[in-house]
Structure formats: structure tokens, C-alpha cells
Coordinates of C-alpha atoms and ligand atoms in Angstrom, one line a residue:
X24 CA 102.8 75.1 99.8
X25 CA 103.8 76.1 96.1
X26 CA 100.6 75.9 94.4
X27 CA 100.4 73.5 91.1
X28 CA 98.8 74.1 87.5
X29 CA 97.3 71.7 85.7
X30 CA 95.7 72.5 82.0
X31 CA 92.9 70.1 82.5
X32 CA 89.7 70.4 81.0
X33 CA 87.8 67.5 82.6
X34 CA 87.6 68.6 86.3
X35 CA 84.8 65.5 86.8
X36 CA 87.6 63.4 86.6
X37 CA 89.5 65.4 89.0
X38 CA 90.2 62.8 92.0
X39 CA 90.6 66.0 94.5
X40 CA 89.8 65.8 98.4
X41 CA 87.4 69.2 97.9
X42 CA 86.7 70.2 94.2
X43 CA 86.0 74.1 94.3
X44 CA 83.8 75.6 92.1
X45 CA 82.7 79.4 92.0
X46 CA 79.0 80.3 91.4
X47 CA 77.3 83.7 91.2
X48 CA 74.0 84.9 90.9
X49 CA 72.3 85.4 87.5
X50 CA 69.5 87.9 87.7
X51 CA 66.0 87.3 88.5
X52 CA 64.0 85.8 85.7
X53 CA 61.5 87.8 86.3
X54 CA 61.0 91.0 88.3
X55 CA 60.3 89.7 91.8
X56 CA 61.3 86.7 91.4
X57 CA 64.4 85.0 93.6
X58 CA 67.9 85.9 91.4
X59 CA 69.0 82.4 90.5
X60 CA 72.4 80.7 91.7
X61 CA 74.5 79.7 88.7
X62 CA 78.0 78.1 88.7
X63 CA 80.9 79.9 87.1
X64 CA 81.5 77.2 84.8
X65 CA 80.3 75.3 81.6
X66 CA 81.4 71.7 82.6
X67 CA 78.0 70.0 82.4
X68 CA 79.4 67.1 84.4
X69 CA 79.6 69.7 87.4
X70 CA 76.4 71.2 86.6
X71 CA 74.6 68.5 86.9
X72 CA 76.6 67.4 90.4
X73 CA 75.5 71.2 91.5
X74 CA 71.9 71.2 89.9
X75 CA 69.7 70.0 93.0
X76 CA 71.4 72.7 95.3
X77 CA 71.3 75.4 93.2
X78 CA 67.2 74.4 92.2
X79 CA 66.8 74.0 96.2
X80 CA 66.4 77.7 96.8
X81 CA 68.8 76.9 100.2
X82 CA 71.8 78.3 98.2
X83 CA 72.7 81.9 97.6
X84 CA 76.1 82.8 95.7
X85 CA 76.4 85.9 98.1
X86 CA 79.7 87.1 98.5
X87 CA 81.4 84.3 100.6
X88 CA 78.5 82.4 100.6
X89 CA 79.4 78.2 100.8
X90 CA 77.9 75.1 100.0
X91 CA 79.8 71.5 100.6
X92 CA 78.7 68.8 99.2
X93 CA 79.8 65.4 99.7
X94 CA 80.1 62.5 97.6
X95 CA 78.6 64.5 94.8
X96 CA 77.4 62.0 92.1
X97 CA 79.1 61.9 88.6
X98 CA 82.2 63.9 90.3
X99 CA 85.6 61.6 90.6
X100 CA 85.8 64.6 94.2
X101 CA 85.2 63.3 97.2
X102 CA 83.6 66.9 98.3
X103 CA 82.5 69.8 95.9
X104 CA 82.5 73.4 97.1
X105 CA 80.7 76.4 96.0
X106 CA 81.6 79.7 96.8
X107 CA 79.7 82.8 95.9
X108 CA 81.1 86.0 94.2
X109 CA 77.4 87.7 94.4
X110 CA 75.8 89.1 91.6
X111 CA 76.9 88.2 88.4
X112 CA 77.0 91.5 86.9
X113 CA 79.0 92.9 89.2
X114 CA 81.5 89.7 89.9
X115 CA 85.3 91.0 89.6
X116 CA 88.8 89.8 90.2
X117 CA 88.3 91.1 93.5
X118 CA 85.6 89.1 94.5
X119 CA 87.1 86.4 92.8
X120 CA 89.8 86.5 95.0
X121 CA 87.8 86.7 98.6
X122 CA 85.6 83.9 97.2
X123 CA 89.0 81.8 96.7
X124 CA 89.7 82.8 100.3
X125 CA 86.7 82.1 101.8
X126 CA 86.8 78.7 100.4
X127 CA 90.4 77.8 101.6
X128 CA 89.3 79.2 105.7
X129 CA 86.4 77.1 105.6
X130 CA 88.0 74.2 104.4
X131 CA 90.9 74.7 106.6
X132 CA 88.6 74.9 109.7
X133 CA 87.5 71.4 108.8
X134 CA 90.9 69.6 108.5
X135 CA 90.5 69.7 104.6
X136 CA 94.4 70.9 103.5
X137 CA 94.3 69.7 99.8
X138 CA 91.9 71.9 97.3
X139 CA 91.5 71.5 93.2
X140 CA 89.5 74.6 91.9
X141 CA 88.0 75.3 88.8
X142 CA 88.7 78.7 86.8
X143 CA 86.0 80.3 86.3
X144 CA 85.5 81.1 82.4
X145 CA 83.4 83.9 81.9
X146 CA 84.8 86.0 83.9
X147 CA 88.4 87.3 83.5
X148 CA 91.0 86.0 80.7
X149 CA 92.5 82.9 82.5
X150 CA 95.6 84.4 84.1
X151 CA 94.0 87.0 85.7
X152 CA 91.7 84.6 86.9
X153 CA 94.1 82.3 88.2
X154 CA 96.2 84.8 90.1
X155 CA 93.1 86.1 92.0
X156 CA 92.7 82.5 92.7
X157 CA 95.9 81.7 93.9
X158 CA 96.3 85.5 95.7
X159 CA 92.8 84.9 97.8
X160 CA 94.2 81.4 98.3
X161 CA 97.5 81.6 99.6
X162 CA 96.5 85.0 101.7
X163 CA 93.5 82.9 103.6
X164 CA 95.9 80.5 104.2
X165 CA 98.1 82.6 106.2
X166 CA 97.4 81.9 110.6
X167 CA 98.5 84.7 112.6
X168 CA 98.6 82.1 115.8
X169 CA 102.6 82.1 116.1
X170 CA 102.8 82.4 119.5
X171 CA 100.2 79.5 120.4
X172 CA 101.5 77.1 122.2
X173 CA 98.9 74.6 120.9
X174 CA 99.2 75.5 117.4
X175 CA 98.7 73.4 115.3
X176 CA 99.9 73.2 111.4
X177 CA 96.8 73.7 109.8
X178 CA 97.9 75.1 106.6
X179 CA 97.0 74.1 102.9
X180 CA 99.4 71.0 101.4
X181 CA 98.1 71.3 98.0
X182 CA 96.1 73.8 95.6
X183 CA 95.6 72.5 91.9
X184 CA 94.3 74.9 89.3
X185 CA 92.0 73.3 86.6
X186 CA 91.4 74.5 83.3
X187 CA 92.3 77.6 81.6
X188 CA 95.0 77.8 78.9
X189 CA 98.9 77.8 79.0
X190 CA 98.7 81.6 80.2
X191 CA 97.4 80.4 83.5
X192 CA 100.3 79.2 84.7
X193 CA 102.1 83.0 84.8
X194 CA 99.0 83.9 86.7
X195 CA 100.5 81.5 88.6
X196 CA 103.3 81.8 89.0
X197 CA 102.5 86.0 89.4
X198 CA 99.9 85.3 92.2
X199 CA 102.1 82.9 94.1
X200 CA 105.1 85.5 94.2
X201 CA 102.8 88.6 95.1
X202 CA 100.5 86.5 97.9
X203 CA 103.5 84.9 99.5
X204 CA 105.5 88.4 99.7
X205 CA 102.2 89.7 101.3
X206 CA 102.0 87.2 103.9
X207 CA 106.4 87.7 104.7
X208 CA 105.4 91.5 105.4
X209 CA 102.0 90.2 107.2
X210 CA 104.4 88.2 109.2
X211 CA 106.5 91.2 110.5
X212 CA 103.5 93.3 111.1
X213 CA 101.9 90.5 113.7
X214 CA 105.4 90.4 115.4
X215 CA 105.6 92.2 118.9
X216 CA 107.3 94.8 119.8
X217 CA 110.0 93.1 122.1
X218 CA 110.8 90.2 119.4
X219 CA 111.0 92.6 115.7
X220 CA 113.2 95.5 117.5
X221 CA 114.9 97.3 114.8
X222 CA 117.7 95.1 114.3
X223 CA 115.8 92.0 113.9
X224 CA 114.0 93.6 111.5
X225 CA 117.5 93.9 109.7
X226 CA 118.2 90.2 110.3
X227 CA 114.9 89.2 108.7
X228 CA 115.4 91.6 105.5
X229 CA 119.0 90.3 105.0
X230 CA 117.3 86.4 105.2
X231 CA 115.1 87.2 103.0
X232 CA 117.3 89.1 100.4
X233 CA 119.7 86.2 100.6
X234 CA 116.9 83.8 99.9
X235 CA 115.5 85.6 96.4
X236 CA 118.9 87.2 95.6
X237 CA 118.5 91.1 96.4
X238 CA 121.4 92.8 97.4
X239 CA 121.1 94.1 100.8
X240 CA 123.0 96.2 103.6
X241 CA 122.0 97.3 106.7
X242 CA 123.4 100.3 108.7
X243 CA 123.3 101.6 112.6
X244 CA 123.9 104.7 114.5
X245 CA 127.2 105.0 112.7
X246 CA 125.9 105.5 109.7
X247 CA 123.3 107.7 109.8
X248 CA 125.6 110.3 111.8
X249 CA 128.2 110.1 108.7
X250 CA 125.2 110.9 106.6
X251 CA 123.9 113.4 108.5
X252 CA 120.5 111.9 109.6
X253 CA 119.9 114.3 112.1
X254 CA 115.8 113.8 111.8
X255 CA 116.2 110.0 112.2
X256 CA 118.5 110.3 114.9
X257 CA 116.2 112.1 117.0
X258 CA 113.8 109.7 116.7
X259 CA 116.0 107.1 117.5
X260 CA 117.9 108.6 120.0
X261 CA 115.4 107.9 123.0
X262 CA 115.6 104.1 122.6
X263 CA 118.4 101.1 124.1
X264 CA 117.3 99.6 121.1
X265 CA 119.7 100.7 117.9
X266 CA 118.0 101.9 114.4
X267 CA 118.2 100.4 111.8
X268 CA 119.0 102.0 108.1
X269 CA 118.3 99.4 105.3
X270 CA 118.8 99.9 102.1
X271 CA 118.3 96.9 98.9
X272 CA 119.0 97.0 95.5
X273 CA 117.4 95.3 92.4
X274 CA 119.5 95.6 89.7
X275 CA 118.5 93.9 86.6
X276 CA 121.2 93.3 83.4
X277 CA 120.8 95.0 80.2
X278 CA 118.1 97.7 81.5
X279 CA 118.5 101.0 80.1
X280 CA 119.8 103.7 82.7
X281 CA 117.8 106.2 83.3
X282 CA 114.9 105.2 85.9
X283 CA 115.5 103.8 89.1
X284 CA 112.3 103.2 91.5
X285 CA 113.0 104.3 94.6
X286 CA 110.7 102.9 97.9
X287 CA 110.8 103.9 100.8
X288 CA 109.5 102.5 104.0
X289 CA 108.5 104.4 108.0
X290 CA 109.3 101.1 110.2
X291 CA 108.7 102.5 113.8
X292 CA 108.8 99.0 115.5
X293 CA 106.9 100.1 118.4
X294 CA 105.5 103.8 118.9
X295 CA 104.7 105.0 122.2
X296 CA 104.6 108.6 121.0
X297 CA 108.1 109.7 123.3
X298 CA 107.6 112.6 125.5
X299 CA 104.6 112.9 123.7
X300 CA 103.5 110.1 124.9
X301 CA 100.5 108.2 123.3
X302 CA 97.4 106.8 125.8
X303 CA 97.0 103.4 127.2
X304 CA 94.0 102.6 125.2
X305 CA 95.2 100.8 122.2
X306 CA 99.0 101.5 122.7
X307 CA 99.8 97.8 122.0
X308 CA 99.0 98.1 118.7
X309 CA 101.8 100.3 118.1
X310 CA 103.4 97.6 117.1
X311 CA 102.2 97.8 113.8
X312 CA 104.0 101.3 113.0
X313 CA 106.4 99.4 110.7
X314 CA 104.1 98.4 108.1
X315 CA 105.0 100.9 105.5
X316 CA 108.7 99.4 106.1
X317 CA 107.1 95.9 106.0
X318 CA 104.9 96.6 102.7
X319 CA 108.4 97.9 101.0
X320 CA 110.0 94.6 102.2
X321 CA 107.1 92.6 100.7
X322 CA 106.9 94.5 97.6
X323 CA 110.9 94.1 96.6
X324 CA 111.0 90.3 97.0
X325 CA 107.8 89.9 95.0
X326 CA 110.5 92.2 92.6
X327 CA 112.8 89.9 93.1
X328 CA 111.0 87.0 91.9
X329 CA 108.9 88.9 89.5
X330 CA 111.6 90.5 87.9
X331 CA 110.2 93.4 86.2
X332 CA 112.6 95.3 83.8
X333 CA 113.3 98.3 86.1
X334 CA 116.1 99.4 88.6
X335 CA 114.6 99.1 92.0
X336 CA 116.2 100.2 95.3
X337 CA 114.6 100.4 98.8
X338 CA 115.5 102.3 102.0
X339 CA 113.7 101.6 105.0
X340 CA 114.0 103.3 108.6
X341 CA 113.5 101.7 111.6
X342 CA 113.8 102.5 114.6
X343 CA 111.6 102.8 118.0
X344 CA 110.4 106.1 119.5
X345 CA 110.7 105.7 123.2
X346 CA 110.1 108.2 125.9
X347 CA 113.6 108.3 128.5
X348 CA 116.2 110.2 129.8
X349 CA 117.6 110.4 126.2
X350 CA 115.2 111.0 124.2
X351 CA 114.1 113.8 121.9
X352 CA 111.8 116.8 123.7
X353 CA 109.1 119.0 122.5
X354 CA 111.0 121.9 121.5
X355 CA 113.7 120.6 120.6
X356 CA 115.4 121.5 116.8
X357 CA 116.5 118.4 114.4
X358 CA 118.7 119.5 111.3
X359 CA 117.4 116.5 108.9
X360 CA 120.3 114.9 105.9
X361 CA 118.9 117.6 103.4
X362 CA 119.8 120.5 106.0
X363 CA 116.4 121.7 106.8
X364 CA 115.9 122.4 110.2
X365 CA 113.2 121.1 112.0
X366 CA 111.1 122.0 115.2
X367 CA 109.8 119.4 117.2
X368 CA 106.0 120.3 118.9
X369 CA 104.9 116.5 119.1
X370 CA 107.6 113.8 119.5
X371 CA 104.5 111.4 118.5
X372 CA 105.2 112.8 114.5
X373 CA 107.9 110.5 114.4
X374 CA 107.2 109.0 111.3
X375 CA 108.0 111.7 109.0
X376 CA 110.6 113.1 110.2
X377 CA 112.4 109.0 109.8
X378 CA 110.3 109.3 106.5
X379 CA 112.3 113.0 105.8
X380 CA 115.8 111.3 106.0
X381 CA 114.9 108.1 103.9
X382 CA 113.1 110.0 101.4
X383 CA 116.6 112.1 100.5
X384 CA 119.0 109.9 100.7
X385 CA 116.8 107.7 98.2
X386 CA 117.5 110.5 96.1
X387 CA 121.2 110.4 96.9
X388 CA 121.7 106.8 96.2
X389 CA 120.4 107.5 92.7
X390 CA 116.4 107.2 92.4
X391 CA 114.4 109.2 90.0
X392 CA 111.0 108.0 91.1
X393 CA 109.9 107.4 95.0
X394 CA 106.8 106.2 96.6
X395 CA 106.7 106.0 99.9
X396 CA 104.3 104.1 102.3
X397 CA 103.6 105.0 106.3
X398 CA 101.3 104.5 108.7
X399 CA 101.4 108.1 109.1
X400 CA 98.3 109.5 111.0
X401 CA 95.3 109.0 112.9
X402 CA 93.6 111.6 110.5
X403 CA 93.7 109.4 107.3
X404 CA 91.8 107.1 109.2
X405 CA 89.2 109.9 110.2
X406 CA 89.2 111.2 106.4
X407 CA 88.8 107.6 104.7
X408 CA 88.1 105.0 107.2
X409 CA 89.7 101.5 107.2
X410 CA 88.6 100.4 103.7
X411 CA 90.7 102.7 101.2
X412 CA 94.4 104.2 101.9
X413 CA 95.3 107.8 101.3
X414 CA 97.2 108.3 98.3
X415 CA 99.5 111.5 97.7
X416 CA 100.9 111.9 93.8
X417 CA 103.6 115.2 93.2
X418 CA 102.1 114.6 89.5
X419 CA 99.7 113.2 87.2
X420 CA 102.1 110.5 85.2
X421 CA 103.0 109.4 88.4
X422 CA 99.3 109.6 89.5
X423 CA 98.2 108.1 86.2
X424 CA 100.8 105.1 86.8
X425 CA 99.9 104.4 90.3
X426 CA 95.8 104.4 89.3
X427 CA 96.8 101.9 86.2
X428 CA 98.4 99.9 88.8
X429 CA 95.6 99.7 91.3
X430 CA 93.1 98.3 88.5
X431 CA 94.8 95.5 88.5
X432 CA 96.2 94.7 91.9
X433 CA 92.1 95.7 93.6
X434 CA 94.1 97.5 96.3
X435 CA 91.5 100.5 97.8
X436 CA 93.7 103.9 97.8
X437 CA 91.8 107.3 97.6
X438 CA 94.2 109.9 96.0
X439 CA 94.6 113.4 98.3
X440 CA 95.0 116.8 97.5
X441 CA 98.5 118.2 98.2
X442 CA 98.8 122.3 98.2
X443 CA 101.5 124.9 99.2
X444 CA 98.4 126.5 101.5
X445 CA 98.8 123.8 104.4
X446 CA 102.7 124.4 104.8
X447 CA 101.0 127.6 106.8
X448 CA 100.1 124.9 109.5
X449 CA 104.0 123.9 109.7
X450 CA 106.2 127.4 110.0
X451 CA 108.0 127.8 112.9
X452 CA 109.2 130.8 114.2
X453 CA 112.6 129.8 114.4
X454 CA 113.1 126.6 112.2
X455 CA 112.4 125.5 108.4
X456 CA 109.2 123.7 109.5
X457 CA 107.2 122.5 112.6
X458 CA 107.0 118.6 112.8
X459 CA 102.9 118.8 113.0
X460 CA 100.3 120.9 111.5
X461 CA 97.4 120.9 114.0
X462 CA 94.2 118.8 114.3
X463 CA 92.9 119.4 111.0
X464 CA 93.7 117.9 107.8
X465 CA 96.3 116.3 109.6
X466 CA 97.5 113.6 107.1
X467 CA 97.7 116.3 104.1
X468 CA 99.8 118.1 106.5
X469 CA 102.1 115.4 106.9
X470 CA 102.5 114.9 103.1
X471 CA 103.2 118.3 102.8
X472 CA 106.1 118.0 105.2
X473 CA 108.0 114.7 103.4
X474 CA 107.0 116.5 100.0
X475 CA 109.9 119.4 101.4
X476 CA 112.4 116.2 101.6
X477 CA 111.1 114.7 98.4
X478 CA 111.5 118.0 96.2
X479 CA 111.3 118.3 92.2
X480 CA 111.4 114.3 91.9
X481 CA 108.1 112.7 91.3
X482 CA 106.9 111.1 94.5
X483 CA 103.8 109.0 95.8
X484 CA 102.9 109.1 99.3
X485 CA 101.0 106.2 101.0
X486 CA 99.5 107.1 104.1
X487 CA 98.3 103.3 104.8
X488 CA 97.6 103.9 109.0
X489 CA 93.8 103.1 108.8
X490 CA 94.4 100.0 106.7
X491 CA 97.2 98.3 107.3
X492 CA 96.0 96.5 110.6
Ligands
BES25 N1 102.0 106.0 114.1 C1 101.2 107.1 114.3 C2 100.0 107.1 113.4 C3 99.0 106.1 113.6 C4 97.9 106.4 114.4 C5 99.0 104.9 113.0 C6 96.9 105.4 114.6 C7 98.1 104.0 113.2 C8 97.0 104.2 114.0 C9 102.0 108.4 114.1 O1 103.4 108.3 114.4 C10 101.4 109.4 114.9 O2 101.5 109.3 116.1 N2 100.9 110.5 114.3 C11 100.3 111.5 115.0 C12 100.6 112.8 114.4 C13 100.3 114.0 115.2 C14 101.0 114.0 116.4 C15 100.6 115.2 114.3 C16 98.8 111.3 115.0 O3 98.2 110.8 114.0 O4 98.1 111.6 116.0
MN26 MN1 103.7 108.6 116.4
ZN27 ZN1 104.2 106.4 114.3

């Protein structure tokens, strides 16, 4: 479903299955009074369709709040829908966007596939407005059922955009690019173990660089023993299942050289922890350990589409860290591509030691900027919960950047101190650096040991493991 714009003004005349229209709530009129539902919109056509609702008192415009009205007089709609962003002072894109989504599960859960919503006015300049719509749209829309045998198709046919002006339609065109990509990496994320193995994962990347015309390559065992991957391969080694090392380039004409974007992605298609082996409790969603890889993935074909004036290349390790007969031991010494030596204490701190590999030869194949993203550690979720991310910066442009950044895309990341001190809580007595720092501060830790492989290049680290389930 490629959603549609149309510059419309006169959304009464708007023939749609459900007309949606956003509605928030105006403050009290008087101190104690009820706060007062209003729509989101000036159209006095719809007003008056919404009037006897709204005056009803049985109607709140909470967050994800929803009314459905049928047949609602005046309205060419067979159905109008309100959905609530809250209280009107505090109403954002954000909320924007979880009202749009709201609107499209509950309508979906009914059978109803075909929406027309109203842009608000009021609130955001109408792009922005219409790529929160179309994000919180198209993201609802996605069903993680895959493996049902009775699934059904239930997903939207159509989504029409009314009103707004010509800039609209980039919003768009933007929100369509960046929800769709989401929902490709959610796609790999909700895949199982046994069907995304690392190679498959390499399969799907190359489809999907073929399809929005990124340049792609994707390397084995081979490879990263030319290269020197001596971290990775230790990770690796313990599995039947082969790693995979892919790397993708955007490469736009007539961009100045100078800057080239480097991201880099942990894809650990199933962790069980190796000879440090995790507990039962929960294991199965280990699955998930190649989300960092996935968000990369997602991120360079919304580049691709997108095409923002900036080299951008990816490098993404996967591979599967398996306890067996082969696999890598506490104790054991890795010499990672950079030639720091590494000793291992916990063959469960995988991630960064795949992380420490990708992370330099970014820098060999030419980037001047990385961020990286890994579900890195069970302490980022004990430090921030499951609501916000932890977010590493080596500096304050990059950090400035990144922060500019989140404003508009309302993604939750908390930035995180990095220091020389906690590299105390990685020296080994006879390596470069332990591969784990101890029980606390356990995700700084970890930054501090990929900032050794990231050096003097400005670097953001995403530790997304409490978030990206
Ligand atoms: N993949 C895990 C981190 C993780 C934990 C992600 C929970 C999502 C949910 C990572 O490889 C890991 O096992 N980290 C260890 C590090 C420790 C051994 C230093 C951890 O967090 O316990
Ligand atoms: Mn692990
Ligand atoms: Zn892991």
C-alpha cells in the first residue's frame, strides 16, 4: 500500500470508507470544569458532523482515545473517526503519529482497509504533519503473524491524505520511505532464529539493495581471515552456520569528497551466550540480537530512496554465537583486525568484540563518521528502561547532530557518559583488554571497549537492547 496525497480542501465531500479526523483536548473552561474535546480541524462541515459527540461528555481525546461514527450527517464518509492526541497543549508530532496508528489498528480489527484522514492544521507545518501521519500509519499497519497458518491479509489498501499544501506530498513521500524501511528491519527482527541464519540475512540485504539500487557485497569466513577479523571469527567460530560480513555503499554523483557516513550494525542472529551460556528463561528471544544490524539495513534503504547528499556505507556482522566443540572459551585470547589483543572472560560479550571488527574496517573502507547500533547489554536496560535507548557521542558536533536529528524523527535516546576511568574495569593481565567490565555500569563499559576500535574518528554508539523488542 503506497499511500496517496490529495490537496483537497473539502474533506465533507470526501466519499472515504472511514474519514479520520484528529481531536484533542482544549483546556477546561473553567477551573474544575471537564477539559473539552475539540477536533483538530477548522472544516465546519466536520464540526458540525462531530458536534453532538464531542457536547456528549462520552468522548475524551485522550491519547488513543476513539470514537466511530457512522453515517455521520452532512459527511459524503460512510464512517468518521476521531482519534485523540490528549491535551492540546502538549499535542506533538509524536502523538500525532500514535494517534494515526491507533486509528489504522482499530480500523483494521474491523475489516475497514481503506482510510482518508484529515491533516490537522494547527499543529505542525503540513509536511511534518503528514509524515507523522503516514509514519504512525504505515507502522500500525505492519502484522507480525507470518507464521500463522490462518492469516489472513488484513492490511490497509488505501490511505488518502486531505488538505494541506503542495509541501505535503514530500512529507509524504519522506514518511512513506522512512515507515516502510522500519517495518523491512521489523521484519528481520520477528524472524526466528533457524529461518534468518546469517546467510539469509545476506540474501535478504542483497534483495533489498537490488530493489532501491545500493550497491551491495556480502562476504564469509574467507574474507574476514584475509582481513584479519580475528574478534569476529571467534564469535563465529562455534557455529555450523557461516558469518556473514556485509558491507553497502551509497554513493551519490556530484557530492563533494570529504565525508562518508559510516554505519555499522552487531547482527547476532541468535545469541545463546556460547560457553557462557545464557539461561532458559527468555533465551528465545535471543533472536532479536541482530537488530542493530537490522536498524542499519532499514536506515540505508530509507537512504536509498531518500537520497540525502552524503556518502553513505554500511558494514554489518552477523553471525551466531553458539556453544560446541568449536567454539570460542573463556580464557581464550582473540587478536581483533586493528591488532589489539583481546581476552575473553564471558563468551556472552559477543557483540562487541563483532562490533570491534566492523567498527575498523569501516574506517578502512574510507568512513570519516560512524554510528553504530547494538543490542549490546542487559545493563542499558537496567540504567534506562525500555522507553529511551542509550546513546554514546566521542564528541559534541557529533552529539549536537545526533540530538538535531532526534527532534525530528521522536526517537527516545538518553546520551551516556563515556570516560577513560572505566577502561580500569577491562585490563587484562596479559592482553590489550578484557571482553567485559563487571556488573556495574556495564553498557558504558562496553562503549568504552568499541570506542578502542573506533579511535580519533568521531563515533556514536547506540546501545538499543532495552528497546528494540
Ligand atoms: N545480546 C546481549 C545483550 C542483551 C541482553 C540484549 C538482553 C537484549 C536483552 C549481549 O550479547 C550480552 O549477552 N551482553 C552481556 C554482557 C556481559 C556478559 C558483560 C550482558 O548484558 O549480560
Ligand atoms: Mn551475548
Ligand atoms: Zn548479544
Amino acid at each position: 500500500m503506497t499511500p496517496t496525497f490529495v490537496h483537497l480542501q473539502d474533506a465533507a465531500a470526501q466519499p472515504a470508507e472511514v474519514l479520520l479526523v484528529f481531536a484533542a483536548d482544549a483546556a477546561p473552561s473553567e477551573p474544575g470544569s471537564e477539559p473539552r474535546p475539540e477536533l483538530l480541524a477548522a472544516d465546519l462541515a466536520l464540526r458540525s458532523a462531530a458536534a453532538a459527540v464531542l457536547a456528549s461528555g462520552e468522548y475524551k481525546a485522550a491519547q488513543n482515545e476513539l470514537v466511530l461514527l457512522h453515517a455521520p450527517a452532512g459527511l459524503a464518509a460512510k464512517r468518521l473517526l476521531l482519534s485523540g492526541l490528549g491535551k492540546q497543549g502538549s499535542a506533538d508530532l509524536r502523538k500525532l503519529r500514535r494517534a494515526a496508528g491507533a486509528a489504522v489498528r482499530y480500523s483494521k480489527a474491523r475489516g475497514l482497509r481503506s482510510l482518508a484522514a484529515v491533516l490537522p492544521e494547527t499543529l505542525a507545518p503540513a509536511a511534518a504533519a503528514a509524515r507523522a501521519v503516514v509514519e504512525g500509519a504505515i507502522l500500525a499497519d505492519w502484522d507480525p503473524d507470518m507464521y500463522k497458518s490462518d492469516r489472513k491479509d488484513g492490511s490497509l489498501e488505501a490511505l488518502t491524505l486531505l488538505g494541506g499544501d503542495a509541501a505535503a506530498e514530500q512529507g509524504v513521500r519522506e514518511g512513506t520511505a522512512m515507515a516502510q524501511s522500519q517495518n523491512f528491519a521489523r521484519t528481520l527482527v520477528h524472524e526466528p532464529g533457524n529461518v534468518l541464519t546469517p546467510t539469509v540475512l545476506g540474501e535478504r540485504t542483497a534483495a533489498m539493495c537490488a530493489e532501491v539500487g545500493l550497491a551491495c557485497e556480502v562476504y564469509s569466513t574467507a574474507k574476514l581471515e584475509e582481513l584479519g577479523m580475528g574478534a569476529f571469527l571467534g564469535v563465529a567460530q562455534g557455529s555450523d552456520e557461516p558469518p556473514a560480513l556485509i558491507v553497502i555503499r551509497y554513493e551519490p554523483e556530484n557530492v563533494p569528497e570529504g565525508v562518508t557516513l559510516g554505519l555499522v550494525g552487531k547482527a547476532i542472529t541468535f545469541d545463546t551466550g556460547g560457553i557462557s551460556i545464557k539461561p532458559a528463561d527468555g533465551m528465545d528471544k535471543m533472536k532479536y540480537d541482530m537488530a542493530g544490524g537490522a536498524a542499519m539495513l532499514g536506515a540505508m534503504r530509507a537512504i536509498a530512496l531518500l537520497k540525502p547528499e552524503v556518502r553513505v556505507l554500511s558494514v554489518i556482522c552477523s553471525a551466531e554465537n553458539m556453544p560446541s566443540g568449536r567454539a570460542y572459551r573463556p580464557g581464550d585470547v582473540l587478536r581483533a583486525m586493528s591488532g589489539k589483543t583481546i581476552e575473553i572472560i564471558n563468551t556472552d560479550a559477543e557483540g562487541r568484540l563483532v562490533l570491534a571488527d566492523g567498527l575498523h574496517y569501516a574506517k578502512q573502507l574510507g568512513a570519516t563518521h560512524l554510528i553504530d547500533a547494538a543490542t549490546l547489554t542487559g545493563a542499558i536496560s537496567v540504567a534506562l528502561g525500555h522507553h529511551n535507548a542509550g546513546a554514546y557521542a566521542s564528541d559534541e558536533e557529533s552529539w549536537r547532530k545526533f540530538a538535531d536529528g532526534l527532534l525530528v524523527s521522536g526517537e527516545g535516546f538518553w546520551r551516556m557518559p563515556l570516560g577513560e576511568e572505566y577502561l580500569e574495569q577491562m585490563r587484562s593481565q596479559i592482553a590489550d583488554l578484557l571482553n567485559a567490565g563487571g556488573r556495574y555500569g556495564g553498557s558504558v563499559t562496553a562503549a568504552m571497549f568499541l570506542k578502542e576500535f573506533a579511535g580519533q574518528t568521531p563515533w556514536i554508539h547506540l546501545d538499543i537492547a532495552g528497546t528494540a523488542w
